[in-house]
Amino acid sequence: MMKTMNDSKLPHSRVAKHIASLPKSGIRDFFELVMTMDDVISLGVGEPDFVTPWGIREATIYSLEKGHTSYTSNLGLLSLRKAVCNYVEENYSVAYDPVHECIITVGVSEALDLILRALLEPGDEVVYHEPCYVSYPACIQMAQAIPIPIQTVEQNNFSLNPSDLEQKITSKTKVILLNFPNNPTGATLTYDQKSEIAKIAVANDLVVITDEIYSELTYENQSQSIAAFPGMKERTVFLHGFSKAYAMTGYRIGYACGPADLIDAMMKIHQYSMLCASIMGQEAALEALKHGKNDRESMKNEYLMRRNLIVKRFNKLDLSCTNPQGAFYVYPNISSTGLNSESFAKRLLKEKSVAVVPGTAFGSDGRHHIRCSYAVSMDDIEEAMKRISEFVSEV
Amino acid sequence: MEKREKILELLQQNARLTASEISDRLNFDVDEIESTIKRCETENIIRGYYTLINEDNYHVKKVRALIEVSVRPERDGGFDRVARNIGKFSEVTDVMLISGNCDLQLIVVGESLNEVANFVAQKLAPLDGVLSTRTHFMLKKYKEAGFQFEDDEDYERLKITP
């Protein structure tokens, strides 16, 4: 008799081991719970609340009007790659060749997957810092390599201590993966920290992948990209995109700049699995680089004011909250309530209809923290903080 | 940007913000914000506070006209004396000197079409120095002072994302 899908062993046994062992995203359960509720104020959103600026949306429509609906080069439109390389040189002080050293991808998510798969072999180790974006350890595992986390801590403003990094490096380490400004903590690296990390990378002959998707949203002490330090350009893959700075998450346009051999290897995977990013998105991205600066700056200014407000409110509640220097998240410590982050988040949602994300979604050490996004309106921040204040006084 | 500029920019978007709310956003001292606002009021930099009403959603609907006025400039003072005199009429809410085919642009408000038309015929056009007028009645307002009058439709935006 034929076996049916109900046979308990079958679905498990045929999924590849390295996929079956991937944990489900910690946000998933929470997401299902929130979807069943009305009138939730959500501080749980990892994307801008702003709609893409009209000038960029209008350029997308114009691109369709002109009938630009085809594939593009696997690497992406050359005009966009030229504009990207100019932008990167102007703002991050590293010059890349748009023909050989730049690829347009479907968001930074795809770029990260491509570079990890291009670099890693089974058993290789990738050193990265936690708390971090949910996909890092998963993408490393999907590339059949071993994720080696370093915990960043509140006392150090969640910045990466170069000596902690150095301790994790072994003969199997191949890659250092960085994300500053950081999701979920909003932490940044100082010039000196970048310089130290760069020296470690050079001394140990490692590749550095730097996800700089939040870099335009740096509010204090902006410093050059790690790719710009001596000896780094040839070993750094710079990942960036349009989602956060231009509120273009739905367009799914990112890019990678790096040494030609690595971009070429990424391109091989990309051409067979993705072919190219959508041309409408690419043309919109070009418009963002050409004319999006004022909108970008005014959104950044708004985020800064929201950050000031939410940090002040948290500290008033006696929930310690470091002042994040970038991105649009705060990562307060909720241990004074006696709750762990998951029960804090679940009870806050049920009792006060405010959604936040438990720190455990971003790494195993997140039980004392919650992530609150301030990519929400001032009014919603005020109301959410009022409810959080009530909640904290009641638990 | 200097502090005063930042404070004024916030008040221009929302005149009801209190000094303490401005302080939450800009991390400036509350007393300093209050004294800056006071100074702006006495120095005539802040001229008033105004509420933007969407009359399409409100039962009291007034008639508004945008009026272009050609004016004979004067040897001393150019358009200023005439512009000021026009501005003294309570029916006139806005007066601007503009470049182009006419000299002044006004917004005039009345209870009815007739009232506005009579104002133009009996008060504005005969005024000394006014050469001609062109009246455009406003039919619908879509945006004013940076505020859209209609919100975009809601759609399935996610409430939790990584």
Coordinates of C-alpha atoms in Angstrom, one line a residue:
Chain A
M1 CA 0.0 0.0 0.0
M2 CA 1.2 3.5 -0.8
K3 CA 2.3 5.6 2.1
T4 CA 0.4 8.8 2.7
M5 CA 1.6 12.1 4.0
N6 CA 0.1 11.3 7.3
D7 CA 2.7 8.6 8.0
S8 CA 4.5 10.3 10.8
K9 CA 8.1 9.5 9.7
L10 CA 7.9 10.6 6.1
P11 CA 7.9 14.4 6.1
H12 CA 10.8 14.5 8.6
S13 CA 13.0 12.0 6.9
R14 CA 12.9 13.6 3.5
V15 CA 13.8 17.1 4.4
A16 CA 17.6 17.7 4.3
K17 CA 19.2 17.5 7.7
H18 CA 20.7 21.0 7.6
I19 CA 17.3 22.5 6.8
A20 CA 15.3 20.3 9.2
S21 CA 17.6 21.4 12.0
L22 CA 16.9 25.1 11.3
P23 CA 14.9 26.7 14.1
K24 CA 11.7 28.5 13.0
S25 CA 12.0 32.3 13.3
G26 CA 11.2 33.3 16.8
I27 CA 9.0 36.0 15.5
R28 CA 6.6 33.6 13.7
D29 CA 4.5 32.5 16.7
F30 CA 4.2 36.0 17.9
F31 CA 3.1 37.1 14.5
E32 CA 0.3 34.6 14.3
L33 CA -1.0 35.8 17.7
V34 CA -0.9 39.5 16.7
M35 CA -2.8 38.8 13.5
T36 CA -5.8 37.5 15.5
M37 CA -6.1 40.8 17.4
D38 CA -7.6 44.1 16.5
D39 CA -6.5 47.6 17.6
V40 CA -3.0 46.5 18.4
I41 CA -0.4 49.2 18.6
S42 CA 2.7 47.6 17.1
L43 CA 6.3 48.5 18.0
G44 CA 7.1 45.2 16.4
V45 CA 7.7 46.3 12.8
G46 CA 11.2 46.1 11.3
E47 CA 10.4 48.5 8.4
P48 CA 9.8 52.2 8.0
D49 CA 6.2 53.3 8.6
F50 CA 6.6 55.8 5.8
V51 CA 5.4 55.1 2.4
T52 CA 8.0 55.2 -0.3
P53 CA 8.5 58.9 -1.3
W54 CA 6.1 59.9 -4.1
G55 CA 8.9 60.9 -6.5
I56 CA 10.3 57.3 -6.3
R57 CA 6.8 55.7 -6.7
E58 CA 6.1 58.0 -9.6
A59 CA 9.3 57.0 -11.3
T60 CA 8.2 53.4 -10.9
I61 CA 4.9 54.1 -12.7
Y62 CA 6.8 56.0 -15.4
S63 CA 9.1 53.0 -15.9
L64 CA 6.0 50.8 -16.5
E65 CA 4.5 53.5 -18.8
K66 CA 7.7 53.3 -20.9
G67 CA 7.2 49.6 -21.2
H68 CA 10.4 48.7 -19.2
T69 CA 9.2 45.2 -18.2
S70 CA 12.0 43.0 -19.3
Y71 CA 14.9 41.1 -17.5
T72 CA 18.0 43.1 -16.9
S73 CA 21.6 42.0 -16.9
N74 CA 22.2 39.4 -14.2
L75 CA 24.3 42.0 -12.4
G76 CA 21.6 44.6 -12.6
L77 CA 21.2 47.7 -14.8
L78 CA 24.6 49.2 -15.5
S79 CA 23.1 52.7 -15.0
L80 CA 22.1 51.7 -11.5
R81 CA 25.4 50.0 -10.7
K82 CA 27.2 53.2 -11.8
A83 CA 25.0 55.3 -9.6
V84 CA 25.4 52.8 -6.7
C85 CA 29.2 52.9 -7.0
N86 CA 29.2 56.7 -7.1
Y87 CA 27.0 56.8 -4.0
V88 CA 29.2 54.3 -2.1
E89 CA 32.4 56.2 -3.0
E90 CA 30.9 59.6 -1.9
N91 CA 29.4 58.3 1.3
Y92 CA 31.6 55.4 2.4
S93 CA 34.9 56.4 0.9
V94 CA 35.5 53.2 -1.0
A95 CA 35.7 53.2 -4.8
Y96 CA 34.2 50.2 -6.7
D97 CA 34.1 49.4 -10.4
P98 CA 30.5 49.1 -11.5
V99 CA 31.3 46.5 -14.1
H100 CA 33.2 44.0 -12.0
E101 CA 32.7 44.9 -8.4
C102 CA 28.9 45.5 -7.9
I103 CA 25.8 43.3 -8.2
I104 CA 22.2 44.3 -7.7
T105 CA 20.2 41.8 -5.6
V106 CA 16.7 41.1 -4.3
G107 CA 17.3 42.9 -1.1
V108 CA 20.3 42.6 1.2
S109 CA 18.7 39.2 2.3
E110 CA 19.6 37.7 -1.1
A111 CA 23.0 39.3 -1.2
L112 CA 23.8 37.8 2.2
D113 CA 22.7 34.4 1.1
L114 CA 24.7 34.7 -2.1
I115 CA 28.0 35.7 -0.5
L116 CA 27.7 33.1 2.3
R117 CA 27.0 30.3 -0.3
A118 CA 29.8 31.6 -2.5
L119 CA 32.4 31.6 0.3
L120 CA 31.6 28.7 2.6
E121 CA 32.2 25.0 2.6
P122 CA 31.0 22.5 5.2
G123 CA 32.8 23.0 8.5
D124 CA 33.9 26.6 7.9
E125 CA 33.1 28.9 10.7
V126 CA 31.5 32.4 10.5
V127 CA 31.9 34.7 13.5
Y128 CA 29.0 37.1 14.0
H129 CA 27.6 39.1 16.9
E130 CA 24.3 38.5 18.7
P131 CA 21.7 39.9 19.2
C132 CA 21.4 40.1 15.4
Y133 CA 19.0 40.0 12.5
V134 CA 17.1 36.7 12.5
S135 CA 18.4 35.3 9.3
Y136 CA 22.2 35.4 10.0
P137 CA 22.7 32.1 11.8
A138 CA 20.1 30.4 9.5
C139 CA 21.8 31.6 6.4
I140 CA 25.2 30.4 7.7
Q141 CA 23.6 27.0 8.4
M142 CA 22.0 26.9 5.0
A143 CA 25.4 27.4 3.5
Q144 CA 26.4 24.3 5.6
A145 CA 28.8 26.3 7.7
I146 CA 29.0 26.8 11.5
P147 CA 27.7 30.0 13.1
I148 CA 29.9 31.2 15.9
P149 CA 28.1 34.0 17.9
I150 CA 29.7 36.6 20.1
Q151 CA 27.4 38.2 22.6
T152 CA 27.4 42.0 22.6
V153 CA 26.3 43.4 25.9
E154 CA 24.3 46.3 27.3
Q155 CA 27.3 47.6 29.4
N156 CA 29.1 48.1 26.1
N157 CA 26.1 49.7 24.4
F158 CA 25.8 46.4 22.4
S159 CA 28.9 47.4 20.4
L160 CA 31.3 44.7 19.3
N161 CA 34.4 44.5 21.5
P162 CA 37.3 43.6 19.1
S163 CA 39.0 41.4 21.7
D164 CA 35.9 39.3 22.1
L165 CA 35.9 38.8 18.4
E166 CA 39.6 37.8 18.4
Q167 CA 39.0 35.1 21.0
K168 CA 36.5 33.3 18.8
I169 CA 38.7 33.0 15.8
T170 CA 40.0 29.5 15.1
S171 CA 41.8 27.9 12.2
K172 CA 38.4 27.2 10.7
T173 CA 37.1 30.8 10.8
K174 CA 36.6 32.1 7.3
V175 CA 34.3 35.0 7.7
I176 CA 33.4 37.9 10.1
L177 CA 29.8 39.1 9.6
L178 CA 29.0 42.5 10.9
N179 CA 25.8 44.6 11.1
F180 CA 26.1 48.1 12.4
P181 CA 23.9 50.1 13.0
N182 CA 22.4 46.9 14.4
N183 CA 19.0 45.4 14.3
P184 CA 17.7 44.9 17.0
T185 CA 19.9 47.1 19.3
G186 CA 20.6 50.2 17.2
A187 CA 24.3 49.9 18.2
T188 CA 27.1 51.3 16.1
L189 CA 30.8 50.8 15.9
T190 CA 33.3 53.6 16.6
Y191 CA 36.1 54.4 14.2
D192 CA 38.6 52.8 16.6
Q193 CA 36.6 49.6 16.9
K194 CA 36.3 49.3 13.1
S195 CA 40.1 49.9 12.8
E196 CA 40.8 47.1 15.4
I197 CA 38.4 44.7 13.7
A198 CA 40.0 45.5 10.4
K199 CA 43.5 44.7 11.8
I200 CA 42.2 41.3 13.1
A201 CA 40.7 40.5 9.7
V202 CA 43.9 41.3 7.9
A203 CA 46.1 39.4 10.4
N204 CA 43.9 36.3 10.2
D205 CA 43.3 36.6 6.5
L206 CA 39.5 36.6 6.9
V207 CA 36.7 37.9 4.7
V208 CA 34.4 40.6 6.3
I209 CA 30.8 40.8 5.3
T210 CA 29.4 44.1 6.4
D211 CA 25.6 44.6 6.3
E212 CA 25.2 48.4 6.3
I213 CA 21.5 48.5 5.5
Y214 CA 20.9 51.0 8.4
S215 CA 23.9 53.1 7.8
E216 CA 22.1 56.3 6.6
L217 CA 20.2 56.1 9.9
T218 CA 23.3 56.9 12.0
Y219 CA 22.5 59.8 14.4
E220 CA 25.8 60.4 16.1
N221 CA 29.5 59.7 15.4
Q222 CA 29.1 58.5 11.9
S223 CA 32.4 56.9 10.7
Q224 CA 33.6 55.4 7.4
S225 CA 32.8 51.9 6.4
I226 CA 35.1 49.1 7.6
A227 CA 35.7 48.5 3.8
A228 CA 37.6 51.8 3.7
F229 CA 40.3 50.8 6.2
P230 CA 43.8 49.7 5.0
G231 CA 44.0 46.2 3.5
M232 CA 40.2 45.9 3.8
K233 CA 38.8 46.6 0.3
E234 CA 40.1 43.3 -1.1
R235 CA 38.6 41.3 1.8
T236 CA 35.3 43.1 2.4
V237 CA 31.9 42.5 0.9
F238 CA 29.8 45.6 1.5
L239 CA 26.1 44.9 1.6
H240 CA 23.5 47.6 1.3
G241 CA 20.1 48.5 -0.2
F242 CA 17.2 50.8 -0.4
S243 CA 14.7 49.4 2.1
K244 CA 15.4 51.4 5.2
A245 CA 16.9 54.8 4.0
Y246 CA 14.3 55.3 1.3
A247 CA 11.4 53.3 2.8
M248 CA 11.4 50.9 -0.1
T249 CA 11.2 47.5 1.7
G250 CA 8.5 46.1 -0.8
Y251 CA 10.7 46.9 -3.8
R252 CA 13.3 44.3 -2.6
I253 CA 16.4 46.0 -4.1
G254 CA 19.8 45.6 -2.4
Y255 CA 23.3 45.4 -3.6
A256 CA 26.8 44.1 -2.9
C257 CA 30.1 45.7 -3.6
G258 CA 33.3 43.8 -3.2
P259 CA 36.3 42.2 -4.9
A260 CA 35.7 41.0 -8.4
D261 CA 36.2 37.3 -7.7
L262 CA 33.6 37.3 -5.0
I263 CA 31.1 39.4 -6.9
D264 CA 31.6 37.0 -9.8
A265 CA 30.9 34.0 -7.6
M266 CA 27.8 35.6 -6.2
M267 CA 26.7 36.4 -9.7
K268 CA 26.9 32.7 -10.7
I269 CA 24.4 31.7 -7.9
H270 CA 22.2 34.7 -8.6
Q271 CA 22.0 34.0 -12.3
Y272 CA 20.8 30.5 -11.8
S273 CA 18.5 31.0 -8.9
M274 CA 17.2 34.6 -9.3
L275 CA 18.2 35.8 -12.7
C276 CA 17.9 39.4 -11.8
A277 CA 16.1 41.9 -9.5
S278 CA 12.9 43.4 -11.0
I279 CA 13.5 46.1 -13.5
M280 CA 10.8 48.4 -12.0
G281 CA 12.5 48.1 -8.6
Q282 CA 15.9 48.8 -10.1
E283 CA 14.6 51.9 -12.0
A284 CA 13.0 53.2 -8.8
A285 CA 16.3 52.7 -6.9
L286 CA 18.0 54.7 -9.5
E287 CA 15.5 57.5 -9.0
A288 CA 16.1 57.2 -5.2
L289 CA 19.8 57.8 -5.7
K290 CA 19.3 60.7 -8.1
H291 CA 16.6 62.6 -6.3
G292 CA 15.8 61.0 -3.0
K293 CA 18.2 62.8 -0.7
N294 CA 15.7 65.4 0.8
D295 CA 13.1 62.7 1.6
R296 CA 15.8 60.5 3.1
E297 CA 17.0 63.3 5.3
S298 CA 13.6 64.3 6.5
M299 CA 12.7 60.7 7.4
K300 CA 16.0 60.4 9.3
N301 CA 15.2 63.6 11.2
E302 CA 11.8 62.2 12.1
Y303 CA 13.3 58.9 13.4
L304 CA 15.8 60.9 15.5
M305 CA 13.0 62.8 17.3
R306 CA 11.1 59.5 17.9
R307 CA 14.2 57.9 19.3
N308 CA 14.7 60.8 21.7
L309 CA 11.1 60.4 22.8
I310 CA 11.0 56.6 23.3
V311 CA 14.4 56.4 25.1
K312 CA 13.3 59.1 27.5
R313 CA 10.0 57.3 28.2
F314 CA 11.7 53.9 28.8
N315 CA 14.3 55.4 31.2
K316 CA 11.5 57.1 33.1
L317 CA 9.9 53.7 33.6
D318 CA 13.1 52.4 35.2
L319 CA 13.6 50.0 32.3
S320 CA 17.2 50.7 31.4
C321 CA 17.5 51.5 27.7
T322 CA 20.8 52.4 26.0
N323 CA 20.6 55.4 23.7
P324 CA 20.9 53.7 20.2
Q325 CA 23.1 55.6 17.8
G326 CA 21.5 54.2 14.7
A327 CA 18.7 52.2 13.0
F328 CA 15.1 52.6 14.4
Y329 CA 15.1 50.2 17.3
V330 CA 15.5 50.4 21.1
Y331 CA 16.4 47.3 23.0
P332 CA 15.4 48.0 26.7
N333 CA 16.2 45.7 29.6
I334 CA 13.0 44.4 31.2
S335 CA 14.5 42.3 33.9
S336 CA 13.4 44.7 36.7
T337 CA 9.8 43.5 36.0
G338 CA 10.8 40.0 37.0
L339 CA 9.5 38.6 33.7
N340 CA 11.5 37.1 30.9
S341 CA 11.2 38.7 27.5
E342 CA 8.8 36.1 26.0
S343 CA 6.3 36.3 28.8
F344 CA 6.7 40.1 29.0
A345 CA 5.8 40.4 25.3
K346 CA 2.9 37.9 25.4
R347 CA 1.4 39.5 28.5
L348 CA 1.8 43.0 27.2
L349 CA 0.1 42.0 24.0
K350 CA -2.8 40.3 25.7
E351 CA -3.3 42.8 28.5
K352 CA -2.5 46.1 26.8
S353 CA -2.6 45.3 23.1
V354 CA 0.9 46.5 22.5
A355 CA 3.2 44.3 20.3
V356 CA 6.9 44.2 20.9
V357 CA 9.4 41.5 19.9
P358 CA 11.1 39.4 22.6
G359 CA 14.9 39.6 22.6
T360 CA 15.1 35.8 22.2
A361 CA 14.1 36.2 18.6
F362 CA 17.5 37.8 18.0
G363 CA 19.7 35.4 19.8
S364 CA 19.8 32.9 22.7
D365 CA 20.8 35.6 25.2
G366 CA 17.8 37.9 24.7
R367 CA 15.7 36.9 27.6
H368 CA 16.1 40.2 29.4
H369 CA 15.4 42.4 26.5
I370 CA 12.6 43.4 24.1
R371 CA 12.9 45.1 20.7
C372 CA 10.7 48.1 20.2
S373 CA 10.7 49.7 16.8
Y374 CA 10.3 53.5 16.6
A375 CA 9.4 53.4 13.0
V376 CA 5.9 54.3 14.1
S377 CA 4.1 57.6 14.5
M378 CA 4.8 59.9 17.5
D379 CA 1.2 59.4 18.6
D380 CA 1.5 55.7 18.6
I381 CA 4.8 55.8 20.5
E382 CA 3.2 58.0 23.2
E383 CA 0.1 55.7 23.5
A384 CA 2.2 52.5 23.5
M385 CA 4.5 53.9 26.2
K386 CA 1.6 54.9 28.3
R387 CA 0.3 51.4 28.1
I388 CA 3.7 49.9 28.8
S389 CA 4.0 52.1 31.8
E390 CA 0.6 50.9 33.1
F391 CA 1.7 47.3 32.4
V392 CA 5.0 47.6 34.2
S393 CA 3.3 49.1 37.3
E394 CA 0.8 46.2 37.3
V395 CA 3.1 43.2 37.0
Chain B
M1 CA 20.4 73.8 12.2
E2 CA 20.1 76.2 15.1
K3 CA 17.8 75.4 18.0
R4 CA 15.3 78.1 17.2
E5 CA 15.0 76.8 13.7
K6 CA 14.3 73.3 14.9
I7 CA 11.7 74.4 17.4
L8 CA 9.9 76.5 14.7
E9 CA 10.0 73.7 12.3
L10 CA 8.1 71.4 14.8
L11 CA 5.6 74.1 15.6
Q12 CA 4.9 74.7 12.0
Q13 CA 3.9 71.1 11.7
N14 CA 1.9 71.0 14.9
A15 CA 1.3 74.3 16.7
R16 CA -0.2 72.5 19.7
L17 CA 3.0 70.8 20.8
T18 CA 3.9 71.8 24.3
A19 CA 7.4 72.8 25.4
S20 CA 7.7 69.5 27.1
E21 CA 6.7 67.6 24.0
I22 CA 9.2 69.5 22.0
S23 CA 11.8 68.7 24.6
D24 CA 11.0 65.0 24.3
R25 CA 11.7 65.2 20.6
L26 CA 14.7 67.4 20.5
N27 CA 16.3 66.8 23.9
F28 CA 16.5 70.6 24.6
D29 CA 15.8 72.1 28.0
V30 CA 12.0 72.9 28.6
D31 CA 12.8 76.4 29.9
E32 CA 14.9 77.2 27.0
I33 CA 12.2 76.1 24.6
E34 CA 9.6 78.2 26.4
S35 CA 11.8 81.3 26.3
T36 CA 12.6 80.8 22.7
I37 CA 8.9 80.6 21.7
K38 CA 8.2 83.6 23.8
R39 CA 10.9 85.6 22.1
C40 CA 9.7 84.5 18.7
E41 CA 6.2 85.8 19.6
T42 CA 7.5 89.2 20.9
E43 CA 9.8 89.6 17.9
N44 CA 6.9 88.9 15.5
I45 CA 8.6 85.8 14.1
I46 CA 5.6 83.7 15.3
R47 CA 2.7 85.7 14.0
G48 CA -0.1 83.4 15.2
Y49 CA -1.4 79.9 15.5
Y50 CA -4.0 78.5 13.1
T51 CA -6.2 75.4 12.9
L52 CA -6.4 73.6 9.6
I53 CA -10.0 72.5 9.0
N54 CA -11.1 70.1 6.2
E55 CA -14.3 71.8 5.3
D56 CA -15.3 68.9 3.1
N57 CA -15.9 66.9 6.3
Y58 CA -17.7 69.8 8.1
H59 CA -21.1 71.2 7.7
V60 CA -20.1 74.8 7.6
K61 CA -18.8 75.4 4.1
K62 CA -17.5 78.8 3.0
V63 CA -16.9 80.0 -0.5
R64 CA -13.3 80.8 -1.3
A65 CA -11.9 82.6 -4.3
L66 CA -8.4 83.0 -5.5
I67 CA -8.1 86.5 -7.0
E68 CA -5.4 87.8 -9.1
V69 CA -5.1 91.6 -9.0
S70 CA -3.1 93.9 -11.3
V71 CA -2.0 97.0 -9.4
R72 CA -0.5 100.3 -10.5
P73 CA 2.8 100.6 -8.6
E74 CA 3.6 103.8 -6.8
R75 CA 6.7 105.9 -6.9
D76 CA 7.4 105.4 -3.2
G77 CA 6.6 102.0 -1.9
G78 CA 5.7 100.1 -5.1
F79 CA 2.8 97.7 -4.4
D80 CA 3.0 98.0 -0.6
R81 CA 0.3 100.6 0.1
V82 CA -2.3 99.0 -2.1
A83 CA -1.5 95.5 -0.8
R84 CA -1.9 96.7 2.8
N85 CA -5.2 98.4 2.1
I86 CA -6.5 95.3 0.4
G87 CA -5.4 93.2 3.4
K88 CA -7.4 95.4 5.8
F89 CA -10.7 93.9 4.5
S90 CA -11.8 91.2 6.8
E91 CA -13.0 89.2 3.7
V92 CA -9.4 88.9 2.6
T93 CA -7.5 86.1 4.3
D94 CA -4.3 86.0 2.3
V95 CA -2.4 88.6 0.3
M96 CA 0.8 87.8 -1.7
L97 CA 2.9 89.8 -4.1
I98 CA 3.8 87.4 -6.9
S99 CA 5.7 87.4 -10.2
G100 CA 4.0 86.7 -13.5
N101 CA 0.9 88.1 -15.3
C102 CA -0.5 89.9 -12.3
D103 CA 0.9 91.5 -9.2
L104 CA -1.1 90.4 -6.2
Q105 CA -2.8 87.2 -5.4
L106 CA -5.5 87.1 -2.7
I107 CA -7.7 84.6 -1.1
V108 CA -11.1 85.9 -0.3
V109 CA -13.7 84.1 1.8
G110 CA -17.5 84.6 2.0
E111 CA -20.7 82.9 2.9
S112 CA -21.9 82.6 -0.7
L113 CA -20.8 83.1 -4.3
N114 CA -22.7 86.3 -4.5
E115 CA -21.1 87.7 -1.4
V116 CA -17.6 87.2 -2.8
A117 CA -18.6 88.5 -6.2
N118 CA -20.1 91.6 -4.6
F119 CA -17.0 92.2 -2.6
V120 CA -14.9 92.1 -5.8
A121 CA -17.2 94.4 -7.7
Q122 CA -17.9 96.9 -4.9
K123 CA -14.9 96.9 -2.7
L124 CA -11.8 95.5 -4.4
A125 CA -12.1 96.6 -8.0
P126 CA -12.9 100.3 -7.3
L127 CA -10.0 100.6 -4.9
D128 CA -7.5 103.3 -5.9
G129 CA -4.5 101.6 -7.6
V130 CA -6.3 98.4 -8.6
L131 CA -6.2 98.1 -12.4
S132 CA -8.0 94.7 -12.9
T133 CA -9.0 91.6 -11.2
R134 CA -9.5 87.9 -12.2
T135 CA -11.5 85.7 -9.8
H136 CA -11.1 81.9 -9.6
F137 CA -13.6 80.2 -7.3
M138 CA -12.0 77.3 -5.4
L139 CA -13.9 74.0 -5.9
K140 CA -12.0 71.5 -3.8
K141 CA -8.9 71.5 -1.6
Y142 CA -6.6 68.6 -1.8
K143 CA -3.6 69.8 0.3
E144 CA -2.8 72.8 2.4
A145 CA 0.3 73.7 4.5
G146 CA 1.8 70.3 3.8
F147 CA -1.3 68.3 4.9
Q148 CA -3.1 66.0 2.5
F149 CA -6.9 66.1 3.0
E150 CA -7.4 62.5 2.2
D151 CA -5.5 59.5 3.6
D152 CA -4.3 56.6 1.5
E153 CA -6.4 53.4 1.8
D154 CA -5.3 50.9 4.4
Y155 CA -3.9 47.6 3.1
E156 CA -2.5 44.4 4.6
R157 CA 0.6 45.8 6.2
L158 CA 2.3 43.4 8.6
K159 CA 2.2 44.2 12.3
I160 CA 5.4 42.2 13.2
T161 CA 8.4 41.9 10.9
P162 CA 12.0 41.0 11.7

